[in-house]
């Protein structure tokens, strides 16, 4: 039955998918529609006759029609699409409700489906089978990195080691033999480690002999709140998995207190188990990454510049990038080889922001969404009020650091700064978040000549210590032998990167925006 047409004025600004472009990017490849970029749209978008089902994009994406909490069984991963569209509240990102336990409580029936990147079905099932080898409950899980999404050509160092006996994984990696990285979100840290130590004691270093209480304390109190067990074989596949408490994960995604996990989820990952609270927090994270990139970019730019800026955010303060332990062209490789996946993540959000739009006739080509050779042009409004609004809507913890930094830069007296802070408070007297930036937000946005540099300083301060302390903690959680193996492999990647400079890669240092007279 055809779904009723929804008037545009009833749709939230971020309640995508609301346009033909969004339908294109979020529909399965076999059922995609001809895209129409917003600059060329002349009438209200028409919902497809299939309703939300057409937009889900994959049968494993839970939608808000399901009243169950986070998925814990394979059957709960299959959504039952709603027959009627749900109209989200206006400006959901300004007043997010994190006290949710079911996908039906999300702002939109297909809210966050852009986060679910499509991969080969056999590969996806092989990754899920790895999760089922853990008896400890995993509420949220994703696989990421070069073991899941290619970041370059064949390894120039020589033939790869065999890291999996699963044919689907071997085929998906093109015989490269790479370790697969996972992040597991859990509800109760100590309980999880207690169960996992009983089942997989060999995954832990000597720290495991001290018990789950010590393991959970090391995880939650040191570094970025993640406990990594690298170079372990599960279901015939070499993996590394990190364990994080869901509260820690959601806080980093929504507030950017460390950007350690938020940065990983700003790039394409494969979500294997979803959770409604994490999906909501991650949508805020993606929108925040997009706004930050727009503040760093000039008025006109390309897709590759946009995605390269976003991908580079989490590496600005990473100590590995300043040491010979990482491929110096990593960001360029990620974007160049994953352009369609970045497009799936961010193009629907671009489409629904009021101050940026695609300005490229190639976006009307039906094959554009999957075409890695198309580098579409975009344009943003450099109006100081609109850019000030973007500053005000940056994540809370990160924005506080930015304000403090600019107080010193502008030499604002404490009394005047406190007055500005009253205007910039997240909430007014009624507890509703403010929608518009204040005087300080606009002054920051107007610092076009230096904003990229100053934002970079704040990003580095946010990331540097959590990432450094997390690396130091890795020696304890991984053990000396595994740490040595990890460092040796990273140095090898650095050497390979110096030998093979990527061709046609996006610029990792986009043109600095200049004041427009």
Short mmCIF file of C-alpha atoms in Angstrom, two decimals:
data_model
loop_
_atom_site.label_atom_id
_atom_site.label_comp_id
_atom_site.label_asym_id
_atom_site.label_seq_id
_atom_site.Cartn_x
_atom_site.Cartn_y
_atom_site.Cartn_z
CA UNK A 1 0.00 0.00 0.00
CA UNK A 2 1.39 3.41 -0.92
CA UNK A 3 2.44 5.62 1.95
CA UNK A 4 0.83 9.05 2.30
CA UNK A 5 2.77 12.03 1.11
CA UNK A 6 4.33 14.01 3.96
CA UNK A 7 4.34 17.81 3.62
CA UNK A 8 7.86 19.21 3.74
CA UNK A 9 7.04 21.56 6.59
CA UNK A 10 6.29 18.55 8.81
CA UNK A 11 9.67 16.98 8.23
CA UNK A 12 12.57 17.66 10.56
CA UNK A 13 15.56 19.29 8.97
CA UNK A 14 17.59 16.19 9.85
CA UNK A 15 14.78 13.67 9.50
CA UNK A 16 16.27 12.10 6.46
CA UNK A 17 15.57 10.28 4.29
CA UNK A 18 13.30 13.06 3.01
CA UNK A 19 14.57 13.67 -0.49
CA UNK A 20 15.19 11.79 -3.67
CA UNK A 21 18.95 12.01 -3.08
CA UNK A 22 18.55 10.36 0.30
CA UNK A 23 16.37 7.64 -1.17
CA UNK A 24 19.04 6.92 -3.72
CA UNK A 25 21.83 6.62 -1.18
CA UNK A 26 19.92 4.57 1.36
CA UNK A 27 18.15 2.12 -0.93
CA UNK A 28 19.61 -1.24 -1.96
CA UNK A 29 21.64 -1.08 -5.14
CA UNK A 30 19.04 -3.11 -7.02
CA UNK A 31 16.20 -0.71 -6.17
CA UNK A 32 17.87 2.71 -6.22
CA UNK A 33 16.08 5.62 -7.78
CA UNK A 34 17.44 8.30 -10.05
CA UNK A 35 19.09 10.83 -7.73
CA UNK A 36 18.13 14.46 -7.74
CA UNK A 37 20.49 16.77 -5.87
CA UNK A 38 18.83 19.45 -3.80
CA UNK A 39 20.04 22.42 -5.93
CA UNK A 40 18.07 21.04 -8.88
CA UNK A 41 14.93 19.95 -7.04
CA UNK A 42 11.84 21.94 -7.98
CA UNK A 43 9.11 20.18 -6.04
CA UNK A 44 8.48 18.33 -2.83
CA UNK A 45 9.91 14.81 -2.74
CA UNK A 46 7.52 11.94 -3.27
CA UNK A 47 7.83 8.95 -0.92
CA UNK A 48 8.27 5.70 -2.78
CA UNK A 49 5.40 3.29 -3.06
CA UNK A 50 7.30 0.84 -0.95
CA UNK A 51 7.48 3.24 1.98
CA UNK A 52 10.25 2.92 4.57
CA UNK A 53 11.08 -0.59 3.42
CA UNK A 54 12.63 0.80 0.25
CA UNK A 55 14.89 3.04 2.29
CA UNK A 56 16.25 0.53 4.76
CA UNK A 57 18.91 -0.61 2.36
CA UNK A 58 19.63 -3.93 4.04
CA UNK A 59 17.62 -6.64 5.73
CA UNK A 60 19.85 -6.56 8.81
CA UNK A 61 19.08 -2.96 9.83
CA UNK A 62 16.73 -2.69 12.83
CA UNK A 63 14.13 0.02 12.35
CA UNK A 64 11.92 1.89 14.76
CA UNK A 65 9.02 -0.40 13.95
CA UNK A 66 10.64 -2.95 16.22
CA UNK A 67 9.73 -2.54 19.88
CA UNK A 68 12.48 -4.85 21.07
CA UNK A 69 15.57 -3.46 22.76
CA UNK A 70 19.04 -3.84 21.30
CA UNK A 71 19.38 -7.00 19.21
CA UNK A 72 20.71 -10.07 20.99
CA UNK A 73 19.65 -12.81 18.57
CA UNK A 74 19.96 -13.17 14.81
CA UNK A 75 16.21 -12.84 14.34
CA UNK A 76 16.15 -9.49 16.12
CA UNK A 77 18.49 -8.12 13.48
CA UNK A 78 15.80 -8.40 10.80
CA UNK A 79 13.47 -5.39 10.82
CA UNK A 80 9.77 -5.39 10.16
CA UNK A 81 9.25 -2.17 8.22
CA UNK A 82 6.45 0.09 9.31
CA UNK A 83 3.62 0.72 6.85
CA UNK A 84 3.16 4.30 7.97
CA UNK A 85 5.84 6.95 8.13
CA UNK A 86 6.78 8.34 11.51
CA UNK A 87 7.24 12.09 11.68
CA UNK A 88 10.23 12.97 13.86
CA UNK A 89 10.27 15.90 16.27
CA UNK A 90 11.88 19.06 14.93
CA UNK A 91 15.61 19.53 15.54
CA UNK A 92 16.12 16.10 17.12
CA UNK A 93 19.85 16.72 17.48
CA UNK A 94 19.30 19.68 19.79
CA UNK A 95 17.29 17.73 22.35
CA UNK A 96 18.27 14.07 21.97
CA UNK A 97 16.67 11.58 24.31
CA UNK A 98 19.25 9.00 25.36
CA UNK A 99 16.87 7.26 27.76
CA UNK A 100 15.72 4.84 25.09
CA UNK A 101 15.86 1.07 24.89
CA UNK A 102 14.06 0.27 21.62
CA UNK A 103 14.44 1.29 18.01
CA UNK A 104 10.82 2.45 18.02
CA UNK A 105 11.91 5.32 20.29
CA UNK A 106 14.29 6.77 17.72
CA UNK A 107 13.23 10.04 16.01
CA UNK A 108 12.42 8.40 12.67
CA UNK A 109 11.38 4.98 11.42
CA UNK A 110 14.56 4.70 9.36
CA UNK A 111 16.71 6.86 11.56
CA UNK A 112 20.43 6.14 11.20
CA UNK A 113 20.26 3.58 8.40
CA UNK A 114 23.08 5.47 6.68
CA UNK A 115 25.36 4.01 9.36
CA UNK A 116 24.86 0.49 7.98
CA UNK A 117 27.40 0.05 5.21
CA UNK A 118 26.62 -2.75 2.75
CA UNK A 119 29.21 -5.50 2.35
CA UNK A 120 29.25 -8.97 0.83
CA UNK A 121 26.64 -11.17 2.56
CA UNK A 122 28.96 -14.15 3.04
CA UNK A 123 31.62 -11.89 4.53
CA UNK A 124 29.06 -10.28 6.83
CA UNK A 125 27.83 -13.65 8.10
CA UNK A 126 31.43 -14.80 8.66
CA UNK A 127 32.01 -11.73 10.84
CA UNK A 128 28.82 -12.38 12.78
CA UNK A 129 29.82 -15.96 13.42
CA UNK A 130 32.90 -14.63 15.20
CA UNK A 131 30.65 -12.72 17.62
CA UNK A 132 28.75 -15.87 18.48
CA UNK A 133 31.95 -17.44 19.80
CA UNK A 134 31.70 -15.14 22.83
CA UNK A 135 29.37 -16.23 25.62
CA UNK A 136 29.72 -12.86 27.36
CA UNK A 137 26.87 -10.60 26.15
CA UNK A 138 27.78 -8.10 23.43
CA UNK A 139 25.16 -5.39 23.02
CA UNK A 140 26.78 -3.44 20.19
CA UNK A 141 29.54 -4.47 17.80
CA UNK A 142 31.23 -3.22 14.68
CA UNK A 143 34.16 -4.32 12.54
CA UNK A 144 36.46 -1.72 11.05
CA UNK A 145 39.84 -1.08 9.50
CA UNK A 146 41.68 -2.39 6.48
CA UNK A 147 40.70 -5.97 7.29
CA UNK A 148 37.09 -5.06 6.44
CA UNK A 149 37.38 -2.12 4.03
CA UNK A 150 40.36 -1.97 1.65
CA UNK A 151 42.68 0.99 2.05
CA UNK A 152 45.21 0.33 -0.68
CA UNK A 153 46.64 -2.08 -3.22
CA UNK A 154 48.63 -5.27 -2.62
CA UNK A 155 51.14 -5.27 0.20
CA UNK A 156 54.53 -4.29 -1.29
CA UNK A 157 56.37 -5.97 1.60
CA UNK A 158 55.78 -9.43 0.18
CA UNK A 159 53.24 -12.25 0.32
CA UNK A 160 50.72 -11.90 3.16
CA UNK A 161 50.33 -14.27 6.07
CA UNK A 162 47.21 -16.41 6.15
CA UNK A 163 45.03 -15.00 8.92
CA UNK A 164 41.74 -16.83 8.31
CA UNK A 165 40.56 -20.27 7.31
CA UNK A 166 37.13 -18.91 6.31
CA UNK A 167 36.81 -18.74 2.48
CA UNK A 168 34.42 -15.77 2.65
CA UNK A 169 36.92 -13.71 4.66
CA UNK A 170 39.83 -14.73 2.43
CA UNK A 171 37.85 -13.75 -0.67
CA UNK A 172 36.68 -10.45 0.81
CA UNK A 173 40.25 -9.47 1.67
CA UNK A 174 41.52 -10.46 -1.76
CA UNK A 175 43.98 -12.87 -0.19
CA UNK A 176 45.69 -10.04 1.72
CA UNK A 177 45.50 -11.91 5.03
CA UNK A 178 44.77 -8.98 7.36
CA UNK A 179 43.73 -9.08 10.99
CA UNK A 180 40.14 -7.94 11.53
CA UNK A 181 39.44 -5.26 14.15
CA UNK A 182 36.28 -5.25 16.29
CA UNK A 183 34.80 -3.03 18.97
CA UNK A 184 32.37 -4.65 21.45
CA UNK A 185 29.97 -2.44 23.42
CA UNK A 186 28.94 -4.03 26.72
CA UNK A 187 26.61 -3.04 29.53
CA UNK A 188 28.61 -4.18 32.57
CA UNK A 189 32.37 -4.15 32.19
CA UNK A 190 33.44 -6.32 35.11
CA UNK A 191 30.72 -8.91 34.50
CA UNK A 192 31.73 -9.14 30.84
CA UNK A 193 35.41 -9.68 31.63
CA UNK A 194 34.51 -12.23 34.30
CA UNK A 195 32.62 -14.34 31.76
CA UNK A 196 35.20 -13.82 29.03
CA UNK A 197 38.11 -14.75 31.30
CA UNK A 198 36.40 -18.06 32.03
CA UNK A 199 35.93 -18.81 28.34
CA UNK A 200 38.93 -17.11 26.71
CA UNK A 201 41.68 -16.79 29.29
CA UNK A 202 44.26 -17.14 26.49
CA UNK A 203 43.06 -13.84 24.98
CA UNK A 204 44.44 -11.90 27.96
CA UNK A 205 47.94 -10.97 28.98
CA UNK A 206 49.29 -11.65 32.48
CA UNK A 207 46.91 -8.92 33.63
CA UNK A 208 44.14 -11.47 33.31
CA UNK A 209 45.53 -13.40 36.31
CA UNK A 210 44.52 -10.48 38.52
CA UNK A 211 40.86 -11.06 37.70
CA UNK A 212 37.96 -9.21 36.14
CA UNK A 213 37.88 -6.43 38.74
CA UNK A 214 41.40 -5.32 37.82
CA UNK A 215 40.72 -5.73 34.09
CA UNK A 216 37.60 -3.57 34.28
CA UNK A 217 39.36 -0.95 36.40
CA UNK A 218 42.20 -0.71 33.89
CA UNK A 219 39.67 -0.46 31.06
CA UNK A 220 37.44 2.22 32.53
CA UNK A 221 39.98 4.42 34.33
CA UNK A 222 42.94 4.52 31.94
CA UNK A 223 43.14 5.88 28.43
CA UNK A 224 39.98 6.14 26.35
CA UNK A 225 38.03 3.45 28.21
CA UNK A 226 38.80 0.56 25.84
CA UNK A 227 40.40 -2.80 26.66
CA UNK A 228 42.07 -4.37 23.60
CA UNK A 229 42.95 -8.02 23.09
CA UNK A 230 44.96 -8.24 19.83
CA UNK A 231 46.22 -11.18 17.80
CA UNK A 232 43.76 -13.77 19.02
CA UNK A 233 42.24 -16.45 16.81
CA UNK A 234 38.46 -16.85 16.98
CA UNK A 235 36.56 -19.22 14.72
CA UNK A 236 39.67 -19.70 12.60
CA UNK A 237 40.26 -15.96 12.04
CA UNK A 238 42.91 -13.66 13.50
CA UNK A 239 41.22 -10.69 15.18
CA UNK A 240 41.75 -7.81 17.56
CA UNK A 241 38.81 -6.77 19.72
CA UNK A 242 38.31 -3.83 22.02
CA UNK A 243 35.78 -3.82 24.85
CA UNK A 244 34.05 -0.59 25.88
CA UNK A 245 31.20 0.23 28.21
CA UNK A 246 28.13 1.50 26.34
CA UNK A 247 27.95 4.60 28.54
CA UNK A 248 31.56 5.47 27.68
CA UNK A 249 30.88 4.90 24.00
CA UNK A 250 27.72 7.03 23.91
CA UNK A 251 29.38 9.83 25.86
CA UNK A 252 32.32 10.01 23.46
CA UNK A 253 30.01 9.92 20.43
CA UNK A 254 27.74 12.69 21.69
CA UNK A 255 30.22 14.93 23.57
CA UNK A 256 33.64 14.16 22.00
CA UNK A 257 35.38 13.96 25.36
CA UNK A 258 38.21 11.86 23.84
CA UNK A 259 37.26 11.41 20.14
CA UNK A 260 38.93 7.98 20.36
CA UNK A 261 35.91 5.89 19.42
CA UNK A 262 33.94 8.74 17.88
CA UNK A 263 36.74 9.14 15.35
CA UNK A 264 36.58 5.49 14.34
CA UNK A 265 32.84 5.71 13.76
CA UNK A 266 33.22 8.84 11.63
CA UNK A 267 34.65 6.54 8.95
CA UNK A 268 32.92 3.56 7.30
CA UNK A 269 32.52 0.60 9.66
CA UNK A 270 30.39 -2.52 9.47
CA UNK A 271 27.89 -2.61 12.32
CA UNK A 272 27.16 -6.21 13.23
CA UNK A 273 24.97 -5.68 16.28
CA UNK A 274 23.10 -2.44 16.73
CA UNK A 275 21.76 -0.61 19.76
CA UNK A 276 19.23 2.26 19.59
CA UNK A 277 21.06 4.46 22.09
CA UNK A 278 24.37 4.06 20.26
CA UNK A 279 22.72 4.68 16.90
CA UNK A 280 21.29 7.96 18.18
CA UNK A 281 24.63 9.04 19.67
CA UNK A 282 26.51 8.07 16.52
CA UNK A 283 24.16 10.08 14.32
CA UNK A 284 25.03 13.09 16.47
CA UNK A 285 28.70 12.16 16.04
CA UNK A 286 28.42 12.05 12.23
CA UNK A 287 26.55 15.34 12.12
CA UNK A 288 29.16 16.93 14.40
CA UNK A 289 31.99 15.65 12.19
CA UNK A 290 30.26 17.15 9.15
CA UNK A 291 29.82 20.53 10.85
CA UNK A 292 33.44 20.54 12.03
CA UNK A 293 34.64 19.78 8.50
CA UNK A 294 32.50 22.60 7.10
CA UNK A 295 34.09 25.02 9.56
CA UNK A 296 37.50 23.91 8.29
CA UNK A 297 36.68 24.16 4.58
CA UNK A 298 36.28 27.13 2.20
CA UNK A 299 33.03 28.12 0.53
CA UNK A 300 33.48 25.67 -2.37
CA UNK A 301 35.11 22.25 -2.12
CA UNK A 302 34.89 18.71 -3.40
CA UNK A 303 33.57 15.50 -1.89
CA UNK A 304 37.06 14.12 -1.45
CA UNK A 305 38.14 17.26 0.38
CA UNK A 306 35.09 16.97 2.63
CA UNK A 307 35.54 13.29 3.45
CA UNK A 308 39.31 13.68 3.73
CA UNK A 309 38.80 16.43 6.30
CA UNK A 310 36.35 14.28 8.26
CA UNK A 311 38.58 11.21 8.14
CA UNK A 312 41.56 13.28 9.25
CA UNK A 313 39.89 14.67 12.39
CA UNK A 314 40.67 11.67 14.59
CA UNK A 315 44.28 11.43 13.37
CA UNK A 316 45.26 15.03 14.19
CA UNK A 317 46.28 14.19 17.75
CA UNK A 318 47.08 10.51 17.30
CA UNK A 319 50.70 9.93 18.41
CA UNK A 320 51.07 7.15 15.83
CA UNK A 321 50.87 9.72 13.03
CA UNK A 322 53.88 11.63 14.37
CA UNK A 323 55.96 8.46 14.75
CA UNK A 324 57.13 5.96 12.10
CA UNK A 325 54.30 3.62 13.07
CA UNK A 326 51.58 4.44 10.55
CA UNK A 327 51.20 4.87 6.82
CA UNK A 328 51.62 8.64 6.21
CA UNK A 329 49.02 8.44 3.41
CA UNK A 330 46.45 6.59 5.52
CA UNK A 331 43.74 9.25 5.37
CA UNK A 332 44.10 9.64 1.60
CA UNK A 333 43.97 5.87 1.11
CA UNK A 334 40.85 5.50 3.27
CA UNK A 335 38.90 8.14 1.35
CA UNK A 336 40.13 7.13 -2.11
CA UNK A 337 39.11 3.50 -1.66
CA UNK A 338 35.90 4.12 0.31
CA UNK A 339 34.37 7.13 -1.44
CA UNK A 340 30.93 5.49 -2.06
CA UNK A 341 30.77 4.40 1.59
CA UNK A 342 31.60 7.90 2.81
CA UNK A 343 28.89 9.14 0.45
CA UNK A 344 26.38 6.78 2.06
CA UNK A 345 27.35 8.05 5.52
CA UNK A 346 27.32 11.77 4.87
CA UNK A 347 25.45 12.69 1.67
CA UNK A 348 22.00 12.34 3.34
CA UNK A 349 23.20 14.63 6.14
CA UNK A 350 24.60 17.15 3.64
CA UNK A 351 21.29 17.07 1.84
CA UNK A 352 19.43 18.13 4.98
CA UNK A 353 21.72 20.82 6.35
CA UNK A 354 20.45 24.29 5.38
CA UNK A 355 23.85 25.87 4.71
CA UNK A 356 25.52 23.37 2.34
CA UNK A 357 24.47 21.66 -0.87
CA UNK A 358 25.78 19.67 -3.81
CA UNK A 359 26.47 21.93 -6.79
CA UNK A 360 27.31 19.36 -9.42
CA UNK A 361 25.15 18.18 -12.35
CA UNK A 362 26.86 14.78 -12.16
CA UNK A 363 24.75 14.07 -9.08
CA UNK A 364 21.76 13.59 -11.40
CA UNK A 365 23.48 10.56 -12.95
CA UNK A 366 21.84 7.32 -11.69
CA UNK A 367 25.26 5.72 -11.20
CA UNK A 368 26.68 8.60 -9.16
CA UNK A 369 26.12 7.11 -5.71
CA UNK A 370 28.29 4.06 -6.48
CA UNK A 371 30.81 5.77 -8.73
CA UNK A 372 34.20 6.12 -6.99
CA UNK A 373 35.54 8.29 -9.82
CA UNK A 374 33.00 11.10 -9.35
CA UNK A 375 34.28 13.87 -7.10
CA UNK A 376 31.23 16.09 -6.79
CA UNK A 377 31.43 19.80 -6.03
CA UNK A 378 29.76 21.30 -2.96
CA UNK A 379 29.14 24.84 -1.77
CA UNK A 380 28.43 26.17 1.70
CA UNK A 381 27.03 29.46 2.97
CA UNK A 382 29.78 31.44 4.76
CA UNK A 383 27.28 33.68 6.58
CA UNK A 384 28.63 34.31 10.10
CA UNK A 385 25.27 33.66 11.77
CA UNK A 386 24.88 30.25 10.15
CA UNK A 387 28.49 29.32 10.86
CA UNK A 388 28.05 30.53 14.43
CA UNK A 389 25.09 28.19 14.76
CA UNK A 390 27.36 25.32 13.67
CA UNK A 391 29.87 26.25 16.37
CA UNK A 392 27.12 26.31 19.00
CA UNK A 393 25.98 22.84 17.95
CA UNK A 394 29.38 21.18 18.25
CA UNK A 395 29.60 18.46 20.94
CA UNK A 396 29.44 19.82 24.49
CA UNK A 397 32.82 18.72 25.86
CA UNK A 398 34.67 19.64 22.68
CA UNK A 399 32.94 23.01 22.43
CA UNK A 400 33.93 23.88 26.00
CA UNK A 401 37.60 23.34 25.06
CA UNK A 402 37.12 25.50 21.96
CA UNK A 403 35.58 28.33 24.01
CA UNK A 404 38.41 28.20 26.53
CA UNK A 405 41.00 28.25 23.75
CA UNK A 406 39.44 31.28 22.08
CA UNK A 407 39.13 33.13 25.37
CA UNK A 408 42.91 33.03 25.60
CA UNK A 409 43.35 33.83 21.91
CA UNK A 410 40.99 36.83 21.98
CA UNK A 411 42.19 37.84 25.48
CA UNK A 412 38.61 38.09 26.72
CA UNK A 413 38.36 39.18 30.39
CA UNK A 414 36.81 36.59 32.69
CA UNK A 415 33.76 38.75 33.41
CA UNK A 416 33.00 39.28 29.73
CA UNK A 417 33.69 35.62 28.99
CA UNK A 418 31.21 34.52 31.66
CA UNK A 419 28.61 36.84 30.16
CA UNK A 420 29.21 35.26 26.75
CA UNK A 421 28.96 31.80 28.29
CA UNK A 422 25.54 32.62 29.67
CA UNK A 423 24.40 33.31 26.11
CA UNK A 424 26.11 30.17 24.82
CA UNK A 425 24.70 27.85 27.48
CA UNK A 426 23.30 24.62 26.09
CA UNK A 427 19.95 25.18 27.78
CA UNK A 428 17.74 28.11 28.58
CA UNK A 429 15.77 28.51 31.79
CA UNK A 430 13.15 26.02 30.61
CA UNK A 431 15.72 23.30 29.91
CA UNK A 432 15.38 23.53 26.12
CA UNK A 433 18.60 23.71 24.13
CA UNK A 434 19.25 26.96 22.34
CA UNK A 435 19.10 26.83 18.56
CA UNK A 436 21.30 29.80 17.68
CA UNK A 437 24.89 30.70 18.37
CA UNK A 438 25.82 33.64 20.56
CA UNK A 439 28.38 36.41 20.23
CA UNK A 440 31.38 34.18 20.94
CA UNK A 441 30.17 31.53 18.49
CA UNK A 442 29.99 34.11 15.72
CA UNK A 443 33.38 35.58 16.59
CA UNK A 444 34.89 32.10 16.35
CA UNK A 445 33.13 31.45 13.04
CA UNK A 446 34.36 34.76 11.65
CA UNK A 447 38.01 33.89 12.37
CA UNK A 448 38.27 32.43 8.87
CA UNK A 449 41.98 32.96 8.40
CA UNK A 450 42.92 31.08 11.57
CA UNK A 451 39.97 28.83 12.33
CA UNK A 452 41.49 25.74 10.75
CA UNK A 453 44.65 26.10 12.81
CA UNK A 454 42.82 26.86 16.05
CA UNK A 455 40.33 24.02 15.62
CA UNK A 456 43.25 21.72 14.89
CA UNK A 457 44.87 22.72 18.18
CA UNK A 458 41.69 21.92 20.12
CA UNK A 459 41.25 18.60 18.31
CA UNK A 460 44.83 17.63 19.13
CA UNK A 461 44.32 18.53 22.78
CA UNK A 462 41.17 16.43 22.85
CA UNK A 463 42.75 13.37 21.27
CA UNK A 464 46.40 13.47 22.25
CA UNK A 465 46.39 12.36 25.89
CA UNK A 466 43.59 9.74 25.67
CA UNK A 467 45.22 8.23 22.59
CA UNK A 468 48.72 8.29 24.12
CA UNK A 469 47.60 6.81 27.44
CA UNK A 470 45.53 4.21 25.57
CA UNK A 471 48.68 3.18 23.67
CA UNK A 472 50.63 2.90 26.93
CA UNK A 473 47.81 0.86 28.44
CA UNK A 474 48.06 -1.47 25.46
CA UNK A 475 51.40 -2.75 26.76
CA UNK A 476 49.63 -3.98 29.90
CA UNK A 477 46.51 -5.37 28.25
CA UNK A 478 48.27 -6.94 25.26
CA UNK A 479 51.52 -8.10 26.83
CA UNK A 480 55.05 -7.39 25.63
CA UNK A 481 55.13 -10.00 22.84
CA UNK A 482 51.90 -8.91 21.18
CA UNK A 483 52.80 -5.24 21.59
CA UNK A 484 56.14 -5.83 19.89
CA UNK A 485 54.39 -7.61 17.00
CA UNK A 486 51.93 -4.75 16.66
CA UNK A 487 54.68 -2.10 16.58
CA UNK A 488 56.72 -4.07 14.03
CA UNK A 489 53.70 -4.35 11.72
CA UNK A 490 52.90 -0.66 12.07
CA UNK A 491 56.48 0.28 11.19
CA UNK A 492 56.14 -1.97 8.14
CA UNK A 493 53.02 -0.07 7.08
CA UNK A 494 54.87 3.21 7.51
CA UNK A 495 57.69 1.98 5.26
CA UNK A 496 55.24 0.70 2.67
CA UNK A 497 53.45 4.04 2.69
CA UNK A 498 56.70 5.91 2.02
CA UNK A 499 57.42 3.66 -0.97
CA UNK A 500 53.97 3.92 -2.57
CA UNK A 501 52.46 7.37 -2.70
CA UNK A 502 48.76 7.14 -3.65
CA UNK A 503 47.71 8.45 -7.05
CA UNK A 504 44.68 10.67 -7.42
CA UNK A 505 44.31 10.86 -3.64
CA UNK A 506 42.32 13.59 -1.98
CA UNK A 507 44.15 16.44 -0.36
CA UNK A 508 44.59 15.91 3.36
CA UNK A 509 45.18 19.63 3.78
CA UNK A 510 42.28 21.39 2.08
CA UNK A 511 42.57 25.02 1.14
CA UNK A 512 42.33 27.23 4.18
CA UNK A 513 39.17 29.36 4.10
CA UNK A 514 39.89 33.02 3.60
CA UNK A 515 37.80 35.92 4.73
CA UNK A 516 35.43 36.87 1.93
CA UNK A 517 35.31 40.59 1.44
#
